[in-house]
Short mmCIF file of C-alpha atoms in Angstrom, two decimals:
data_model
loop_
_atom_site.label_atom_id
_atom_site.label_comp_id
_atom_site.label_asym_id
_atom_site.label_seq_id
_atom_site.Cartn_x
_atom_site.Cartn_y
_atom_site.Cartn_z
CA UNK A 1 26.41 -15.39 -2.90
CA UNK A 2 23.75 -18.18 -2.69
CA UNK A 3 21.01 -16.49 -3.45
CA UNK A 4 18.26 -19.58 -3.74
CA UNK A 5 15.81 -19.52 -1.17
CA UNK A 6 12.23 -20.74 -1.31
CA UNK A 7 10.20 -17.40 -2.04
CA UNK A 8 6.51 -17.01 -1.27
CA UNK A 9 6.28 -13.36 -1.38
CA UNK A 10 6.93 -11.78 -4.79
CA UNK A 11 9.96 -9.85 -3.44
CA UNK A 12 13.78 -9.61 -4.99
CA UNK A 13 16.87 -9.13 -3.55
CA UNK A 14 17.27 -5.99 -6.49
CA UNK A 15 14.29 -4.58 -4.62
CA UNK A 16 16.13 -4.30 -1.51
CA UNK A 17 19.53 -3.33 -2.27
CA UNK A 18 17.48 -0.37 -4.03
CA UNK A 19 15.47 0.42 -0.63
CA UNK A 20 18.84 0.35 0.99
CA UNK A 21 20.08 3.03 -1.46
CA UNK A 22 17.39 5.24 -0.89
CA UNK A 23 16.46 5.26 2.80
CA UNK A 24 20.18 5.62 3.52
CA UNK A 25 19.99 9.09 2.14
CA UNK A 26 17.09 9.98 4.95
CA UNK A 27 17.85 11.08 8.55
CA UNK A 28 20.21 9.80 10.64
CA UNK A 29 18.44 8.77 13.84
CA UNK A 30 18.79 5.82 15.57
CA UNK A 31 16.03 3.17 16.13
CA UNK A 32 15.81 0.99 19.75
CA UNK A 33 18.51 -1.13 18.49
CA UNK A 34 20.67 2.18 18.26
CA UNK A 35 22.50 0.89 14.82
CA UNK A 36 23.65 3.61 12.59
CA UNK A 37 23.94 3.27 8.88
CA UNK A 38 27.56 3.45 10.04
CA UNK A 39 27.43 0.60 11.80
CA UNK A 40 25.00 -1.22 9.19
CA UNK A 41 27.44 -1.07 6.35
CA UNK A 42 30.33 -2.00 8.90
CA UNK A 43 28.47 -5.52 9.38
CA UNK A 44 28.73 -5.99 5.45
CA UNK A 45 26.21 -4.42 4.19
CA UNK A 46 25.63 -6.73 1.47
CA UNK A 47 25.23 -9.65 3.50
CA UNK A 48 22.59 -7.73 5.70
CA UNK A 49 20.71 -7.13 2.95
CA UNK A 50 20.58 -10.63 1.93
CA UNK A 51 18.93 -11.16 5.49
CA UNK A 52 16.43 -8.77 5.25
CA UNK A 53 15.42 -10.54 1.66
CA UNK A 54 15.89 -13.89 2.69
CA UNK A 55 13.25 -13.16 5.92
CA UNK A 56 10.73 -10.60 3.27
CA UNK A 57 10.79 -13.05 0.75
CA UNK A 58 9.91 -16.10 2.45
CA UNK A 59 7.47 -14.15 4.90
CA UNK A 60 9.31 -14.74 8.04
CA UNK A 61 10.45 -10.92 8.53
CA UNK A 62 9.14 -9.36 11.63
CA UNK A 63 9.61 -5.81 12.60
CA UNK A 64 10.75 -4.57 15.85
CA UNK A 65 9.39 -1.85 18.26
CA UNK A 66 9.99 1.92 17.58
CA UNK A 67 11.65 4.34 19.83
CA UNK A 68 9.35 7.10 20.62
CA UNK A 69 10.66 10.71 20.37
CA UNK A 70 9.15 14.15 20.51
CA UNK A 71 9.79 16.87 18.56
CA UNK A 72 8.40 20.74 19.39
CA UNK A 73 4.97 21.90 17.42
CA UNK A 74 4.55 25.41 16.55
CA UNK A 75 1.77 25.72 19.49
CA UNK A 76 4.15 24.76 22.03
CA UNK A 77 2.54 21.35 22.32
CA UNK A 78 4.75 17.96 21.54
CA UNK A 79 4.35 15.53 18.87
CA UNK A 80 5.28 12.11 19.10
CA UNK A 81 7.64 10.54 16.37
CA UNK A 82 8.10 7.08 16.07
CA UNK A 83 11.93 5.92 14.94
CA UNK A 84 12.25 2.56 13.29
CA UNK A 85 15.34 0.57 12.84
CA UNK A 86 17.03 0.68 10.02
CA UNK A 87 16.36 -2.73 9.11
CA UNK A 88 12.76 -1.90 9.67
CA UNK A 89 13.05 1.49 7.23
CA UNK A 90 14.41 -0.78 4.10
CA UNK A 91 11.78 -3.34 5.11
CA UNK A 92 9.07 -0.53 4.65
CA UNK A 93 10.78 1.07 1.95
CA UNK A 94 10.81 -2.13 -0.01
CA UNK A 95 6.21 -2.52 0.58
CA UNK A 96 6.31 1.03 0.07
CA UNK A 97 7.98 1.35 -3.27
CA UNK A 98 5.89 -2.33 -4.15
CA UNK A 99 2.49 -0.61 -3.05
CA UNK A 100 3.39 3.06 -5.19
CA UNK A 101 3.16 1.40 -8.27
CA UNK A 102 0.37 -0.71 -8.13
CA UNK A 103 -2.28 2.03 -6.64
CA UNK A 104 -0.41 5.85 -6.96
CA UNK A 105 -2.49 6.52 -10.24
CA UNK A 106 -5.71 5.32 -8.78
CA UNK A 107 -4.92 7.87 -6.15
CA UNK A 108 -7.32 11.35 -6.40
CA UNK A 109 -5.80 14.48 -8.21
CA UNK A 110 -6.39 16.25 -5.74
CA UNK A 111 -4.20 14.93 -3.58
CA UNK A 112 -0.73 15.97 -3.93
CA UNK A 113 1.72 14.69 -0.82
CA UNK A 114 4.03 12.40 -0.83
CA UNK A 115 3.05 10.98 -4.05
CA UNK A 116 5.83 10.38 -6.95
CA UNK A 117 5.07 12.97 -9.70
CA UNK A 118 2.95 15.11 -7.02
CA UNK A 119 4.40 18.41 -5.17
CA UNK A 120 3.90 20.79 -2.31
CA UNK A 121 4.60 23.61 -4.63
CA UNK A 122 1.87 22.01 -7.05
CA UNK A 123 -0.80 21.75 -4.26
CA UNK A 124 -0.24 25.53 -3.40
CA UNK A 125 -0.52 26.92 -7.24
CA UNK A 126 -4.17 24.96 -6.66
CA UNK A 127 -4.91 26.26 -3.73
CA UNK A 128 -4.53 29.88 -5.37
CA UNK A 129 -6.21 28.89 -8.52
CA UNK A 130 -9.08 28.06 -6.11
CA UNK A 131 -9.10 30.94 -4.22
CA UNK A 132 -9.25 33.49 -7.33
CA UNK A 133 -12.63 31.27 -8.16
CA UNK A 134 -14.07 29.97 -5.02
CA UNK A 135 -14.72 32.74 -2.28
CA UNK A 136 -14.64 30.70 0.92
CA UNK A 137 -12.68 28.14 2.20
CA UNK A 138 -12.92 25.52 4.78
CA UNK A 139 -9.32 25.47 6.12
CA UNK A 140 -9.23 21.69 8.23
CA UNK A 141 -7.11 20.48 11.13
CA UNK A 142 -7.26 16.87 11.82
CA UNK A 143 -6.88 15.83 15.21
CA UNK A 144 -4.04 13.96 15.88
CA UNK A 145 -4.37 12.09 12.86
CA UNK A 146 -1.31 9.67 12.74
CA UNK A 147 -2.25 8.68 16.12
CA UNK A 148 -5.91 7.95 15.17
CA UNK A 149 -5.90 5.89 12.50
CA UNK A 150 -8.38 2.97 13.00
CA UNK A 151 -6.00 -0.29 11.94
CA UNK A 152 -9.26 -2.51 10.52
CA UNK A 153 -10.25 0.24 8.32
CA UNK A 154 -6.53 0.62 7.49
CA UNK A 155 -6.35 -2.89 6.41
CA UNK A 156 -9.78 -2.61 4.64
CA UNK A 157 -8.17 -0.04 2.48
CA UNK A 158 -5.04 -2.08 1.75
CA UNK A 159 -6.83 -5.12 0.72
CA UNK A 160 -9.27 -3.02 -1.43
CA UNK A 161 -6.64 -2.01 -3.63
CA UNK A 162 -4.03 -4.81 -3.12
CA UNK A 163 -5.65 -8.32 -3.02
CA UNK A 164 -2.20 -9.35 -2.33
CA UNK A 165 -2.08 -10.86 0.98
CA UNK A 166 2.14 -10.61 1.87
CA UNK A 167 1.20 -6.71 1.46
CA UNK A 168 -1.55 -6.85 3.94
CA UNK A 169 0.20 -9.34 6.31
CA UNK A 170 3.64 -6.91 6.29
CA UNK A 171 1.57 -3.45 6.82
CA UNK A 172 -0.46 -5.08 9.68
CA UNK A 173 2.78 -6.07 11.33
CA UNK A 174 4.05 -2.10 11.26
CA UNK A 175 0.96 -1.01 12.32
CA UNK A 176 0.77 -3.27 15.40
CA UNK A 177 4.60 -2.39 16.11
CA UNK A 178 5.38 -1.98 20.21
CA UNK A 179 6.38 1.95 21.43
CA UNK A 180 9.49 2.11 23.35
CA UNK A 181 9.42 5.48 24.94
CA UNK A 182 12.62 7.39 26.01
CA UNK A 183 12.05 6.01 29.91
CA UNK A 184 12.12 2.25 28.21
CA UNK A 185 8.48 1.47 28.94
CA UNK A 186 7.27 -0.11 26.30
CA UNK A 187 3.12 0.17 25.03
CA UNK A 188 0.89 -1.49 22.84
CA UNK A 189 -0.97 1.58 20.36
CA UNK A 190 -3.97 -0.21 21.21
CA UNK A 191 -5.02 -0.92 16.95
CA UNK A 192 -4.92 3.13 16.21
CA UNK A 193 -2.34 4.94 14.42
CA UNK A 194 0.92 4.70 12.30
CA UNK A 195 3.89 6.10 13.67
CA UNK A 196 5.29 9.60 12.21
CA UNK A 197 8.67 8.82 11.23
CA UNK A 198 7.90 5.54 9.64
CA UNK A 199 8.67 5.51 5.39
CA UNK A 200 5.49 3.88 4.67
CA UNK A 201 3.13 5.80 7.15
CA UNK A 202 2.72 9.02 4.24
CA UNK A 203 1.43 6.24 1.92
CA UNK A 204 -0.64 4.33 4.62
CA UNK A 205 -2.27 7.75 5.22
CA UNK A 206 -2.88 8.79 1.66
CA UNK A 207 -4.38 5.43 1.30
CA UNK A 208 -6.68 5.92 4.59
CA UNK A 209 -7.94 9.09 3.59
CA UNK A 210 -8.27 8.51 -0.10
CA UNK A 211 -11.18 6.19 1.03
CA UNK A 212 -11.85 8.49 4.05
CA UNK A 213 -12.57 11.26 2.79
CA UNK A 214 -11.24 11.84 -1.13
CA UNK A 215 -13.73 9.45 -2.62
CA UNK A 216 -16.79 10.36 -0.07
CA UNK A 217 -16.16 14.29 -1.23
CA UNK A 218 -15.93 12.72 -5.14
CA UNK A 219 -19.16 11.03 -4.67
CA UNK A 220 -21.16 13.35 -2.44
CA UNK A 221 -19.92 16.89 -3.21
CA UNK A 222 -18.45 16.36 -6.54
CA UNK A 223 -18.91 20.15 -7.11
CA UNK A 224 -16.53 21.43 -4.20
CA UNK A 225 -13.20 21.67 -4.79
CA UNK A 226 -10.79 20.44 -2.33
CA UNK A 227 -6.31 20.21 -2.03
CA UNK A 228 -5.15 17.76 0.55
CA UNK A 229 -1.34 17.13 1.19
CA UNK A 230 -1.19 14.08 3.51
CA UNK A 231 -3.88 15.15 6.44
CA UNK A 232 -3.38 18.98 5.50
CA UNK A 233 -6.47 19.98 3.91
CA UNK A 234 -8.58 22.87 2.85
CA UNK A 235 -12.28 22.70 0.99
CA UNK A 236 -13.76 25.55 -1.53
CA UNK A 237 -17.08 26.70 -1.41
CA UNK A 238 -18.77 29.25 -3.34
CA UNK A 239 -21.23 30.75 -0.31
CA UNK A 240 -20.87 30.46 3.32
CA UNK A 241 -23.57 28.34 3.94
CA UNK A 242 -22.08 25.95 1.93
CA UNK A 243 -18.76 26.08 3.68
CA UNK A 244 -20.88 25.44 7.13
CA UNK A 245 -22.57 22.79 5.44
CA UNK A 246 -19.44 21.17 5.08
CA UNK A 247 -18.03 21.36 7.71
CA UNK A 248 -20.92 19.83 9.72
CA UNK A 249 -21.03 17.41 7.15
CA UNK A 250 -16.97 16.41 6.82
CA UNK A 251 -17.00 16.42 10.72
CA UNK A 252 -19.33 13.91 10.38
CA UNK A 253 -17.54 11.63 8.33
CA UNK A 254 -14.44 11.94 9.81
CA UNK A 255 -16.17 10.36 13.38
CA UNK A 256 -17.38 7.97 11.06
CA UNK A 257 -14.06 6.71 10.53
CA UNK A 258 -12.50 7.17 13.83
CA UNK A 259 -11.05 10.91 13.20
CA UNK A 260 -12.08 14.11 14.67
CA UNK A 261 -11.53 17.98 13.33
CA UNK A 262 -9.86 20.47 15.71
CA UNK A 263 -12.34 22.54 15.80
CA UNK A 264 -10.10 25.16 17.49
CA UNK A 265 -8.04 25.47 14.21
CA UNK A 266 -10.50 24.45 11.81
CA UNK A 267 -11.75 27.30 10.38
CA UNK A 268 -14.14 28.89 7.68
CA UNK A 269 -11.97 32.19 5.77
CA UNK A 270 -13.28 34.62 3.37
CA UNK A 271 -11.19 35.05 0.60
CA UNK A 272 -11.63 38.86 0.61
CA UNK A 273 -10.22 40.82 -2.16
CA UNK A 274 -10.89 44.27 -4.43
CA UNK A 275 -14.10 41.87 -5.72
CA UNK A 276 -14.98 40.36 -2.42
CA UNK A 277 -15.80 43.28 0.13
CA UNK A 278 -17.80 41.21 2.56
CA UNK A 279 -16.47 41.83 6.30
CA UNK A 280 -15.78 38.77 8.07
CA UNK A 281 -13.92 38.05 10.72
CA UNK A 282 -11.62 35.49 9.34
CA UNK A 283 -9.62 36.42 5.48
CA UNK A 284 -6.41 34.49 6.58
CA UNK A 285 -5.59 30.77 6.75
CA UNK A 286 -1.89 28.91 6.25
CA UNK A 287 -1.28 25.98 3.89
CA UNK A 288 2.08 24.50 3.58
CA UNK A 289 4.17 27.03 5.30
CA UNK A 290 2.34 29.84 3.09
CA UNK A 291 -0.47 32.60 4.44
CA UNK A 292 -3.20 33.46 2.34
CA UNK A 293 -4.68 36.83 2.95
CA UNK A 294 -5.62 39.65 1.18
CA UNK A 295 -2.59 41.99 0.34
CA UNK A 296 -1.25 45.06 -1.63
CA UNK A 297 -0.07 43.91 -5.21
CA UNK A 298 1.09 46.12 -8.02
CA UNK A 299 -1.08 45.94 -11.34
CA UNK A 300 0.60 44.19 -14.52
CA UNK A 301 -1.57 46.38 -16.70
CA UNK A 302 -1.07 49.80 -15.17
CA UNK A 303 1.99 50.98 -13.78
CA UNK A 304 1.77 52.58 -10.52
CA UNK A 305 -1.10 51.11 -9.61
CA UNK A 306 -2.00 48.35 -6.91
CA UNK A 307 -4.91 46.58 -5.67
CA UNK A 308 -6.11 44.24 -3.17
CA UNK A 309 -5.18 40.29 -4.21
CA UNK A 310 -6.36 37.17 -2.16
CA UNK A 311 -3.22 35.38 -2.43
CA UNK A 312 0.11 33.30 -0.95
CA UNK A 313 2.83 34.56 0.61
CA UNK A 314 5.56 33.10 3.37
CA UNK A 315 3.82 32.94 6.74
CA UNK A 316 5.25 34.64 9.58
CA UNK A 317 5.77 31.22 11.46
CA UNK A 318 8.55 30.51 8.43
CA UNK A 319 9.73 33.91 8.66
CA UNK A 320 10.84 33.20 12.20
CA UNK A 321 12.12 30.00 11.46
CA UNK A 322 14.40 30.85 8.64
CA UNK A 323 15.75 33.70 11.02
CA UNK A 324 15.99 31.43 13.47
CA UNK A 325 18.06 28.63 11.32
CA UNK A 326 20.37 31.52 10.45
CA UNK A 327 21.54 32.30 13.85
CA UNK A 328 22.15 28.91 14.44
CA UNK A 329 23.91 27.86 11.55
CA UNK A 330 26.21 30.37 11.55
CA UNK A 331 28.42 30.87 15.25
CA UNK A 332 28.59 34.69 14.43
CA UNK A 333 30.85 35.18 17.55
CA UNK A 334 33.41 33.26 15.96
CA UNK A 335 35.84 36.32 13.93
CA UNK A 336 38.17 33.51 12.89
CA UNK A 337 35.85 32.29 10.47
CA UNK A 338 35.92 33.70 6.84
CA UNK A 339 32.65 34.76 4.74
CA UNK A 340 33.20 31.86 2.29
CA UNK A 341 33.00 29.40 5.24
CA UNK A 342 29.35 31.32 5.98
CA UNK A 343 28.27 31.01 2.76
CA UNK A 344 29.49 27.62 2.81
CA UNK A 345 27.40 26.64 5.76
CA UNK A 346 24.23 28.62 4.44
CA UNK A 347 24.04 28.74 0.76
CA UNK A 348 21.82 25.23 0.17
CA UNK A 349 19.39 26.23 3.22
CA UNK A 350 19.01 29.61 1.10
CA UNK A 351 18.66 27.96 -2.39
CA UNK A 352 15.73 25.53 -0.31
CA UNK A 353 13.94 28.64 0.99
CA UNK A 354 14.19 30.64 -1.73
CA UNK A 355 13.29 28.38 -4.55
CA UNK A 356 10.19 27.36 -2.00
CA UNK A 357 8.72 30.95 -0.56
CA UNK A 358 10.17 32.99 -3.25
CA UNK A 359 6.71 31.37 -5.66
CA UNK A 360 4.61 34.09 -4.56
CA UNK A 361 4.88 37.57 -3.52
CA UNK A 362 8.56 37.72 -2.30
CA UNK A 363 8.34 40.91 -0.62
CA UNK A 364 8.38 39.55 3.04
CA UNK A 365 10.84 36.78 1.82
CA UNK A 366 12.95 39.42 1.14
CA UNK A 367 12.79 41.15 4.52
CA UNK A 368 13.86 37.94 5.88
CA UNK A 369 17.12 37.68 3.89
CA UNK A 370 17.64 41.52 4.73
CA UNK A 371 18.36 39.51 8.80
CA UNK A 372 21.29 37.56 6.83
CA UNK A 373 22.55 41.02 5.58
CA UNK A 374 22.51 42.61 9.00
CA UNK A 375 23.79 39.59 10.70
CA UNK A 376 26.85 39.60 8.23
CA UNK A 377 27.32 42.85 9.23
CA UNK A 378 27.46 42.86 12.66
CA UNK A 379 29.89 40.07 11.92
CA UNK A 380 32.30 42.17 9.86
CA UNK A 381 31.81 45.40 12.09
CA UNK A 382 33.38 42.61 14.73
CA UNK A 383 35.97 41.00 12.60
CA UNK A 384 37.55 43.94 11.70
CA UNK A 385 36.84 46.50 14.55
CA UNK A 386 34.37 48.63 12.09
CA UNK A 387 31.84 51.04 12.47
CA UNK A 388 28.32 50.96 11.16
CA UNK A 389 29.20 52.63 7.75
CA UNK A 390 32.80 51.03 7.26
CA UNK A 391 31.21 47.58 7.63
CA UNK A 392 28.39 48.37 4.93
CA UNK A 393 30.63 49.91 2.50
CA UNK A 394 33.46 46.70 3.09
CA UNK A 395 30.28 44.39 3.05
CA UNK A 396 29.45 46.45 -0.17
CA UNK A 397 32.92 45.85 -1.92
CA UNK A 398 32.42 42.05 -1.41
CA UNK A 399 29.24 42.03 -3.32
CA UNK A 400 30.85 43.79 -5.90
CA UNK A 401 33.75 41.27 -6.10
CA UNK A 402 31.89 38.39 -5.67
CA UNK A 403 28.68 38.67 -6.17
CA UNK A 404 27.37 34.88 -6.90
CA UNK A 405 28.94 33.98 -3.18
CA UNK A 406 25.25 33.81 -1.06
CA UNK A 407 22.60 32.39 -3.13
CA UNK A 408 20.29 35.80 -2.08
CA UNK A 409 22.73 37.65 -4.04
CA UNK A 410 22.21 35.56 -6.85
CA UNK A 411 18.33 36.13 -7.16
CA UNK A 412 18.76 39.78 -5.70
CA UNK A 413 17.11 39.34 -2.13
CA UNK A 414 19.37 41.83 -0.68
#
């Protein structure tokens, strides 16, 4: 393959073939050109890689539109998605990957999504940590965020930490991308906001808010501690005037930069506890599919003994979504299937949720999974024309047998 072309963006065709490799392993939905990865790799895939180089590297690569979608939130309303092309998602993945290494560390620690050596499950240990210490917390919903995001302060933020002007010139182009929506009209975002659904729009908003908001909390408030995961954030104050001090104050500088707070969600919570006996009317908020509230734990130190903690557990939102997954994975009308092919179909969404929620106080995790066990019976009551107490004792007997065949009877959620 000839691969000498005149270059005048620092990018390789290694870089891409890698970018391939890992966006290919994302989802699977189409962009407005409706080309699967199928149909990609049917083309050659090697040879379309080499065009998406050739076009990067010299600075002639141009993206196309995105095909709006909407997906259901959890308060009924509808958020917009934007789906790129596959030739677009390498294209981003390739900046993207570029952009991670030269500015992740400079990133603050207190932010923790979608950042290389950063976790969810790391955010939420904080979170407690700062709960046990701080007793109030500013729990913040940013209005539409993705949808928001003012492109010349965007661009600001790129160049601040990237004087690289390829990086600039690409990320401008993906901001500035047309909307095809499902009806085919196609609109212009009007210089606000970075699709959800593109690869590099986590990064672009890390980057926004890093400069948004981490750095202005660093250098104004640099005794409140904060978490944020992407635009998911929550501040901890010591009194509750402070925590209405910042909100007024963080409300502020989000309208600053173009951004508003919900102030329907945002709220302030008292992190009540056996210490903290204040009444107030708000002691729960949700982070990262966990509630933190005030709830029933048994001592370490004296057996028998419990006490009112401030701390995480599963929310009921996931509760009813994990049901929810399991009576859709699973057609549990269907008697000609066999328990391994159930297990089969169920055992990595299980490891996921279990591994996840099962961090802190498992005890409602473990109510969920008991919906598995009564689904399975049902299943086996109608399988093999069983009563109630047949079905538990057969259902028994194949524990017994095999007892490593669901993951929750591996980690003894049942």
């Amino acid at each position: 393959m000839n691969v000498h072309v005149v270059k005048t963006v620092p990018i390789t065709y290694l870089m891409v073939v890698k970018a391939y490799q890992k966006v290919k392993q994302g989802g699977k939905a189409t962009g407005i050109d409706q080309e699967s990865w199928e149909d990609f790799a049917s083309k050659g895939a090697e040879k379309q890689l080499y065009v998406i180089w050739n076009r990067m590297a010299s600075g002639s690569y141009y993206p196309q539109a995105v095909r709006e979608t909407e997906i259901l939130k959890k308060d009924g309303k509808k958020r917009k998605l934007g789906i790129p092309t596959i030739r677009d998602r390498i294209a981003q993945e390739v900046v993207k990957h570029y952009m991670e290494q030269k500015i992740d560390a400079q990133f603050h620690p207190n932010s923790y999504g979608y950042r290389p050596l950063k976790s969810a499950k790391q955010a939420i240990e904080q979170v407690r940590q700062n709960c046990i210490g701080e007793d109030w917390v500013l729990d913040m919903d940013i209005s539409k965020f993705f949808d928001e995001i003012d492109h010349e302060l965007m661009l600001k933020a790129v160049e601040a930490m990237l004087p690289e002007k390829w990086v600039k010139t690409y990320v401008q182009r993906w901001l500035q991308m047309k909307v095809v929506r499902a009806d085919g009209t196609i609109y212009d975002r009007g210089n606000k906001g970075t699709p959800q659904g593109g690869v590099i729009s986590p990064l672009l908003a890390n980057l926004f808010l890093h400069y948004g908001l981490d750095k202005w909390l660093e250098k104004n408030y640099v005794q409140v501690k904060f978490v944020r995961y992407a635009d998911d954030a929550v501040v901890h104050c010591k009194t509750k005037v402070e925590a209405e001090h910042m909100l007024s104050s963080i409300s502020s500088r989000l309208q600053q930069i173009g951004l508003r707070l919900n102030h329907e969600k945002t709220k302030i919570v008292y992190c009540k506890d056996y210490r903290r006996r204040q009444e107030h009317e708000r002691v729960q908020f949700g982070f990262l599919g966990f509630s933190f509230q005030p709830r029933q734990l048994q001592s370490k130190l004296e057996k028998g003994k419990s006490f009112t903690g401030f701390t995480a557990e599963i929310s009921k939102e996931n509760q009813n979504k994990i049901r929810e997954n399991i009576r859709e994975a699973v057609s549990w009308r269907n008697t000609s299937l066999s328990i391994e092919q159930i297990a089969e179909r169920l055992n990595d969404k299980l490891r996921g949720w279990i591994n996840y929620f099962g961090l802190y106080s498992k005890r409602q995790l473990r109510k969920t999974m008991y919906y598995l066990e009564e689904k399975l019976l049902k299943w086996l009551a109608k399988k093999h024309k069983l009563g109630t107490r047949k079905s538990l004792q057969q259902l028994q007997a194949i524990k017994q047998q095999k007892p490593t065949l669901f993951y929750h009877w591996q980690c003894g959620y049942c």
